C-alpha cells in the first residue's frame, strides 16, 4: 500500500483497538455477548465508522465473540452470557474512510484456570514472536514457523483452517498468513505490505469443526482455544502495529 493508504489503515486500526479496549471493560460474569455486540455497534457509529463483519458474507452481527472451545467467528447472542472462569475472544473490524482495522484479544471472565491463563499467555507470545519475524527480506513462512515452534514447545497446537490475511480497502485479500510453516519458505516480505497475524492456539488438537450456523468454529475435542490479532504494515526496518492496544 502507499503511504497515504497506510495512513488510513492506521486511523482505522487505532480506532478498532480503542473499541476493543472499550469493550474489555464490559467483560464480566452475567453480561451477554449480544450486549457486547450492541455496544460495539453503537460506539462504532458514534465514532463515524462502520462495522466490517455486519453483513459480510452474511455474518449477522457487528463483532465476533468466541468463548472457551470456540476457535473463531462466534456469533453474539442474547442467550449467551459470560460465566466466571470463561475466556472470550472479542474480534472487531472497523472501516474508517474505506480502510479496515482488524484486531482481537482474549479476555478472562473473573479468575481463569491455570490452563486458560497459560493458553492465553502463550497465544499472545505467539503473536509477539510472529510480529518479531516481520521485516523486509524475511519470508512469510518465517512468521508461521516462529509461532508454531513456540506453541508446540509449550504443548499446544496451531489451528490450520484459518489464517491471517492481507487487508486494505478489502477485508480479506492476498496474501494468506499461516500461523504454522517452515523457516525460509513462502513469499518475501516487502515494505508496504499490510496483513494481519491472528494465531488461534488450541489446548488439544488443532482440528476444528463448524457448527450448524455455518460460522461458529469450535475445537474438535472441545478443549480450549485462544486467539489474538493485530493488523501490521511492513516498514523499511521491520513492521508497524496498526492496531496498538492501549494497555500494551
Ligand atoms: N475479524 C475476522 C478476522 O480476523 C473475520 C470475521 S469475518 C465475520 O479475519 F464475517 F465472521 F465477521
Ligand atoms: Co483478521
Ligand atoms: Co479479526
Tab-separated table of C-alpha atoms and ligand atoms in Angstrom:
chain	number	residue	atom	x	y	z
A	1	UNK	CA	0.000	0.000	0.000
A	2	UNK	CA	1.002	3.637	-0.457
A	3	UNK	CA	1.920	5.893	2.455
A	4	UNK	CA	-1.431	7.600	2.033
A	5	UNK	CA	-3.295	4.303	2.264
A	6	UNK	CA	-1.272	3.201	5.298
A	7	UNK	CA	-2.238	6.498	6.982
A	8	UNK	CA	-5.873	5.464	6.538
A	9	UNK	CA	-5.157	1.923	7.787
A	10	UNK	CA	-3.529	3.466	10.869
A	11	UNK	CA	-6.618	5.552	11.616
A	12	UNK	CA	-8.912	2.541	11.228
A	13	UNK	CA	-6.566	0.332	13.234
A	14	UNK	CA	-6.162	2.742	16.140
A	15	UNK	CA	-9.928	3.209	16.362
A	16	UNK	CA	-10.511	-0.578	16.283
A	17	UNK	CA	-8.025	-1.041	19.140
A	18	UNK	CA	-9.779	1.676	21.105
A	19	UNK	CA	-13.117	-0.075	20.624
A	20	UNK	CA	-11.624	-3.387	21.764
A	21	UNK	CA	-10.312	-1.694	24.899
A	22	UNK	CA	-13.692	-0.048	25.479
A	23	UNK	CA	-15.469	-3.419	25.258
A	24	UNK	CA	-12.962	-5.068	27.615
A	25	UNK	CA	-14.390	-3.026	30.491
A	26	UNK	CA	-17.768	-4.742	29.971
A	27	UNK	CA	-16.371	-8.276	30.234
A	28	UNK	CA	-17.774	-9.708	33.467
A	29	UNK	CA	-20.000	-12.583	34.600
A	30	UNK	CA	-23.640	-12.179	33.579
A	31	UNK	CA	-23.237	-9.961	30.525
A	32	UNK	CA	-24.489	-11.391	27.236
A	33	UNK	CA	-22.457	-11.400	24.057
A	34	UNK	CA	-25.336	-9.532	22.395
A	35	UNK	CA	-24.834	-6.657	24.850
A	36	UNK	CA	-21.161	-6.520	23.832
A	37	UNK	CA	-22.210	-6.536	20.185
A	38	UNK	CA	-24.790	-3.795	20.588
A	39	UNK	CA	-22.395	-1.536	22.472
A	40	UNK	CA	-19.777	-2.138	19.768
A	41	UNK	CA	-22.225	-1.136	17.048
A	42	UNK	CA	-23.373	1.953	18.968
A	43	UNK	CA	-19.770	3.075	19.704
A	44	UNK	CA	-18.701	2.453	16.107
A	45	UNK	CA	-21.494	4.593	14.682
A	46	UNK	CA	-20.875	7.307	17.280
A	47	UNK	CA	-17.265	7.455	16.046
A	48	UNK	CA	-18.321	7.743	12.397
A	49	UNK	CA	-17.016	4.295	11.489
A	50	UNK	CA	-18.593	1.093	10.125
A	51	UNK	CA	-18.531	-2.476	11.440
A	52	UNK	CA	-16.962	-4.626	8.739
A	53	UNK	CA	-18.367	-8.015	9.894
A	54	UNK	CA	-22.029	-6.893	9.810
A	55	UNK	CA	-23.461	-8.428	6.638
A	56	UNK	CA	-20.041	-9.666	5.485
A	57	UNK	CA	-20.744	-12.868	3.526
A	58	UNK	CA	-23.990	-12.978	5.503
A	59	UNK	CA	-22.456	-12.652	9.001
A	60	UNK	CA	-25.355	-11.372	11.130
A	61	UNK	CA	-23.596	-9.260	13.801
A	62	UNK	CA	-21.014	-6.493	14.244
A	63	UNK	CA	-18.293	-8.372	16.168
A	64	UNK	CA	-17.218	-11.976	16.722
A	65	UNK	CA	-17.371	-13.337	20.276
A	66	UNK	CA	-15.688	-16.709	20.729
A	67	UNK	CA	-15.937	-18.352	24.146
A	68	UNK	CA	-13.788	-21.245	25.501
A	69	UNK	CA	-13.801	-24.075	22.905
A	70	UNK	CA	-14.972	-21.715	20.149
A	71	UNK	CA	-11.976	-21.054	17.904
A	72	UNK	CA	-13.355	-18.056	15.987
A	73	UNK	CA	-16.407	-16.421	14.364
A	74	UNK	CA	-18.719	-16.918	17.350
A	75	UNK	CA	-21.992	-15.039	16.793
A	76	UNK	CA	-23.135	-12.724	19.597
A	77	UNK	CA	-26.398	-13.865	21.133
A	78	UNK	CA	-28.790	-12.782	23.834
A	79	UNK	CA	-28.893	-16.347	25.154
A	80	UNK	CA	-25.159	-16.500	25.690
A	81	UNK	CA	-23.974	-14.941	28.946
A	82	UNK	CA	-20.438	-14.901	30.290
A	83	UNK	CA	-19.622	-17.108	33.275
A	84	UNK	CA	-16.859	-16.863	35.865
A	85	UNK	CA	-13.789	-18.682	34.518
A	86	UNK	CA	-14.674	-18.334	30.813
A	87	UNK	CA	-12.247	-16.972	28.266
A	88	UNK	CA	-13.712	-14.866	25.478
A	89	UNK	CA	-12.095	-13.599	22.315
A	90	UNK	CA	-13.597	-10.378	21.016
A	91	UNK	CA	-12.707	-9.674	17.388
A	92	UNK	CA	-13.519	-6.241	15.975
A	93	UNK	CA	-13.001	-4.885	12.472
A	94	UNK	CA	-13.802	-1.256	11.680
A	95	UNK	CA	-13.973	0.551	8.367
A	96	UNK	CA	-12.807	4.168	8.512
A	97	UNK	CA	-12.648	6.203	5.303
A	98	UNK	CA	-12.899	2.963	3.333
A	99	UNK	CA	-9.990	1.153	5.061
A	100	UNK	CA	-10.067	-1.701	7.583
A	101	UNK	CA	-8.587	-2.147	11.054
A	102	UNK	CA	-8.846	-5.737	12.345
A	103	UNK	CA	-7.846	-6.718	15.885
A	104	UNK	CA	-8.805	-9.150	18.620
A	105	UNK	CA	-7.854	-10.224	22.095
A	106	UNK	CA	-8.877	-12.980	24.510
A	107	UNK	CA	-10.139	-11.787	27.898
A	108	UNK	CA	-10.658	-13.583	31.207
A	109	UNK	CA	-14.067	-13.539	32.837
A	110	UNK	CA	-13.127	-13.366	36.517
A	111	UNK	CA	-10.307	-15.719	37.542
A	112	UNK	CA	-9.062	-18.092	34.830
A	113	UNK	CA	-7.949	-21.684	35.414
A	114	UNK	CA	-4.172	-22.188	35.288
A	115	UNK	CA	-4.564	-23.829	31.863
A	116	UNK	CA	-6.659	-20.954	30.484
A	117	UNK	CA	-4.143	-18.415	31.756
A	118	UNK	CA	-1.239	-20.253	30.199
A	119	UNK	CA	-3.068	-20.715	26.873
A	120	UNK	CA	-3.862	-17.007	26.594
A	121	UNK	CA	-0.314	-16.002	27.588
A	122	UNK	CA	1.212	-18.404	25.068
A	123	UNK	CA	-1.138	-17.116	22.354
A	124	UNK	CA	-0.054	-13.515	22.983
A	125	UNK	CA	3.590	-14.586	22.946
A	126	UNK	CA	2.920	-16.391	19.635
A	127	UNK	CA	1.634	-13.173	18.123
A	128	UNK	CA	4.638	-11.279	19.514
A	129	UNK	CA	7.080	-13.792	18.015
A	130	UNK	CA	5.230	-13.708	14.693
A	131	UNK	CA	5.468	-9.927	14.625
A	132	UNK	CA	9.153	-10.070	15.521
A	133	UNK	CA	9.767	-12.183	12.403
A	134	UNK	CA	8.406	-9.439	10.114
A	135	UNK	CA	10.981	-7.389	8.237
A	136	UNK	CA	11.811	-6.725	4.593
A	137	UNK	CA	13.530	-9.736	3.080
A	138	UNK	CA	12.102	-12.209	5.610
A	139	UNK	CA	9.739	-14.861	4.240
A	140	UNK	CA	6.061	-15.374	5.008
A	141	UNK	CA	6.925	-18.876	6.296
A	142	UNK	CA	9.160	-17.369	8.988
A	143	UNK	CA	6.075	-15.934	10.715
A	144	UNK	CA	4.313	-19.288	10.867
A	145	UNK	CA	7.463	-21.136	11.862
A	146	UNK	CA	8.117	-18.743	14.752
A	147	UNK	CA	4.563	-19.176	16.011
A	148	UNK	CA	4.334	-22.942	15.535
A	149	UNK	CA	7.706	-23.667	17.129
A	150	UNK	CA	6.787	-21.820	20.293
A	151	UNK	CA	3.162	-23.020	20.569
A	152	UNK	CA	4.099	-26.671	20.163
A	153	UNK	CA	7.055	-26.389	22.554
A	154	UNK	CA	4.534	-25.197	25.149
A	155	UNK	CA	2.364	-28.265	24.482
A	156	UNK	CA	-0.333	-26.545	22.424
A	157	UNK	CA	-1.410	-26.768	18.778
A	158	UNK	CA	-1.871	-24.261	15.940
A	159	UNK	CA	-5.145	-24.050	14.018
A	160	UNK	CA	-4.652	-24.683	10.281
A	161	UNK	CA	-8.109	-23.887	8.897
A	162	UNK	CA	-7.971	-20.124	9.476
A	163	UNK	CA	-5.031	-17.868	8.649
A	164	UNK	CA	-4.037	-14.215	8.730
A	165	UNK	CA	-4.781	-12.193	5.614
A	166	UNK	CA	-3.946	-9.171	3.552
A	167	UNK	CA	-6.224	-6.263	4.409
A	168	UNK	CA	-6.780	-2.783	2.970
A	169	UNK	CA	-9.928	-1.309	1.460
A	170	UNK	CA	-10.801	-5.018	1.146
A	171	UNK	CA	-11.438	-7.036	4.356
A	172	UNK	CA	-9.742	-10.296	3.320
A	173	UNK	CA	-7.272	-10.340	0.444
A	174	UNK	CA	-3.906	-11.842	-0.525
A	175	UNK	CA	-1.541	-12.810	0.971
A	176	UNK	CA	-2.567	-15.641	3.285
A	177	UNK	CA	-0.578	-15.658	6.526
A	178	UNK	CA	-0.447	-19.165	8.026
A	179	UNK	CA	0.394	-19.438	11.729
A	180	UNK	CA	2.354	-22.645	11.039
A	181	UNK	CA	5.074	-23.284	8.491
A	182	UNK	CA	8.732	-23.568	7.706
A	183	UNK	CA	11.566	-21.074	8.013
A	184	UNK	CA	12.628	-19.589	4.673
A	185	UNK	CA	9.501	-20.689	2.800
A	186	UNK	CA	6.820	-18.578	1.155
A	187	UNK	CA	6.887	-15.139	-0.398
A	188	UNK	CA	9.329	-12.428	0.522
A	189	UNK	CA	8.060	-9.597	2.732
A	190	UNK	CA	8.381	-6.107	1.284
A	191	UNK	CA	7.764	-2.622	2.737
A	192	UNK	CA	4.180	-1.506	2.196
A	193	UNK	CA	2.651	-4.970	2.594
A	194	UNK	CA	-0.224	-4.896	5.109
A	195	UNK	CA	-1.683	-8.030	6.668
A	196	UNK	CA	-2.959	-9.500	9.921
A	197	UNK	CA	-1.420	-12.021	12.285
A	198	UNK	CA	-4.139	-13.770	14.285
A	199	UNK	CA	-2.957	-17.074	15.739
A	200	UNK	CA	-5.592	-19.443	17.071
A	201	UNK	CA	-3.898	-21.719	19.609
A	202	UNK	CA	-5.597	-24.831	20.994
A	203	UNK	CA	-5.039	-26.698	24.248
A	204	UNK	CA	-5.654	-30.038	22.466
A	205	UNK	CA	-5.966	-30.932	18.809
A	206	UNK	CA	-5.636	-28.269	16.078
A	207	UNK	CA	-8.637	-29.722	14.276
A	208	UNK	CA	-11.801	-27.637	14.169
A	209	UNK	CA	-15.434	-28.285	13.398
A	210	UNK	CA	-18.063	-25.925	12.033
A	211	UNK	CA	-21.346	-25.549	13.883
A	212	UNK	CA	-24.694	-25.782	12.066
A	213	UNK	CA	-24.965	-21.961	11.952
A	214	UNK	CA	-22.252	-22.054	9.282
A	215	UNK	CA	-19.960	-19.663	11.219
A	216	UNK	CA	-19.036	-20.828	14.715
A	217	UNK	CA	-15.819	-22.858	14.557
A	218	UNK	CA	-15.027	-24.994	17.583
A	219	UNK	CA	-12.285	-27.384	18.575
A	220	UNK	CA	-12.961	-30.963	17.556
A	221	UNK	CA	-12.066	-32.200	21.071
A	222	UNK	CA	-13.934	-29.308	22.779
A	223	UNK	CA	-10.794	-28.226	24.611
A	224	UNK	CA	-9.968	-24.531	24.996
A	225	UNK	CA	-8.845	-22.258	22.171
A	226	UNK	CA	-7.460	-18.712	22.387
A	227	UNK	CA	-6.698	-16.062	19.770
A	228	UNK	CA	-5.318	-12.567	19.406
A	229	UNK	CA	-4.879	-10.413	16.319
A	230	UNK	CA	-3.075	-7.347	15.051
A	231	UNK	CA	-3.091	-5.587	11.688
A	232	UNK	CA	0.516	-4.823	10.634
A	233	UNK	CA	2.403	-2.930	7.952
A	234	UNK	CA	5.867	-3.972	6.798
A	235	UNK	CA	8.213	-0.959	7.078
A	236	UNK	CA	11.768	-0.435	5.779
A	237	UNK	CA	13.192	-1.598	9.113
A	238	UNK	CA	10.628	-4.055	10.470
A	239	UNK	CA	6.933	-3.505	10.934
A	240	UNK	CA	4.376	-1.154	12.437
A	241	UNK	CA	1.473	-2.436	14.537
A	242	UNK	CA	-1.530	-0.575	13.122
A	243	UNK	CA	-3.842	-1.744	15.944
A	244	UNK	CA	-1.852	-0.972	19.117
A	245	UNK	CA	-3.838	-1.930	22.226
A	246	UNK	CA	-3.941	0.947	24.732
A	247	UNK	CA	-2.523	-1.111	27.646
A	248	UNK	CA	0.292	-2.928	25.757
B	1	LIG	N1	-12.316	-10.414	12.047
B	1	LIG	C1	-12.206	-11.743	11.495
B	1	LIG	C2	-10.796	-11.873	11.004
B	1	LIG	O1	-9.933	-11.699	11.789
B	1	LIG	C3	-13.157	-12.012	10.401
B	1	LIG	C4	-14.558	-12.030	10.790
B	1	LIG	S1	-15.480	-12.314	9.404
B	1	LIG	C5	-17.014	-12.431	10.014
B	1	LIG	O2	-10.472	-12.051	9.876
B	1	LIG	F1	-17.789	-12.452	8.994
B	1	LIG	F2	-17.096	-13.520	10.745
B	1	LIG	F3	-17.238	-11.406	10.747
B	2	LIG	CO1	-8.434	-10.861	10.529
B	3	LIG	CO1	-10.378	-10.184	13.166
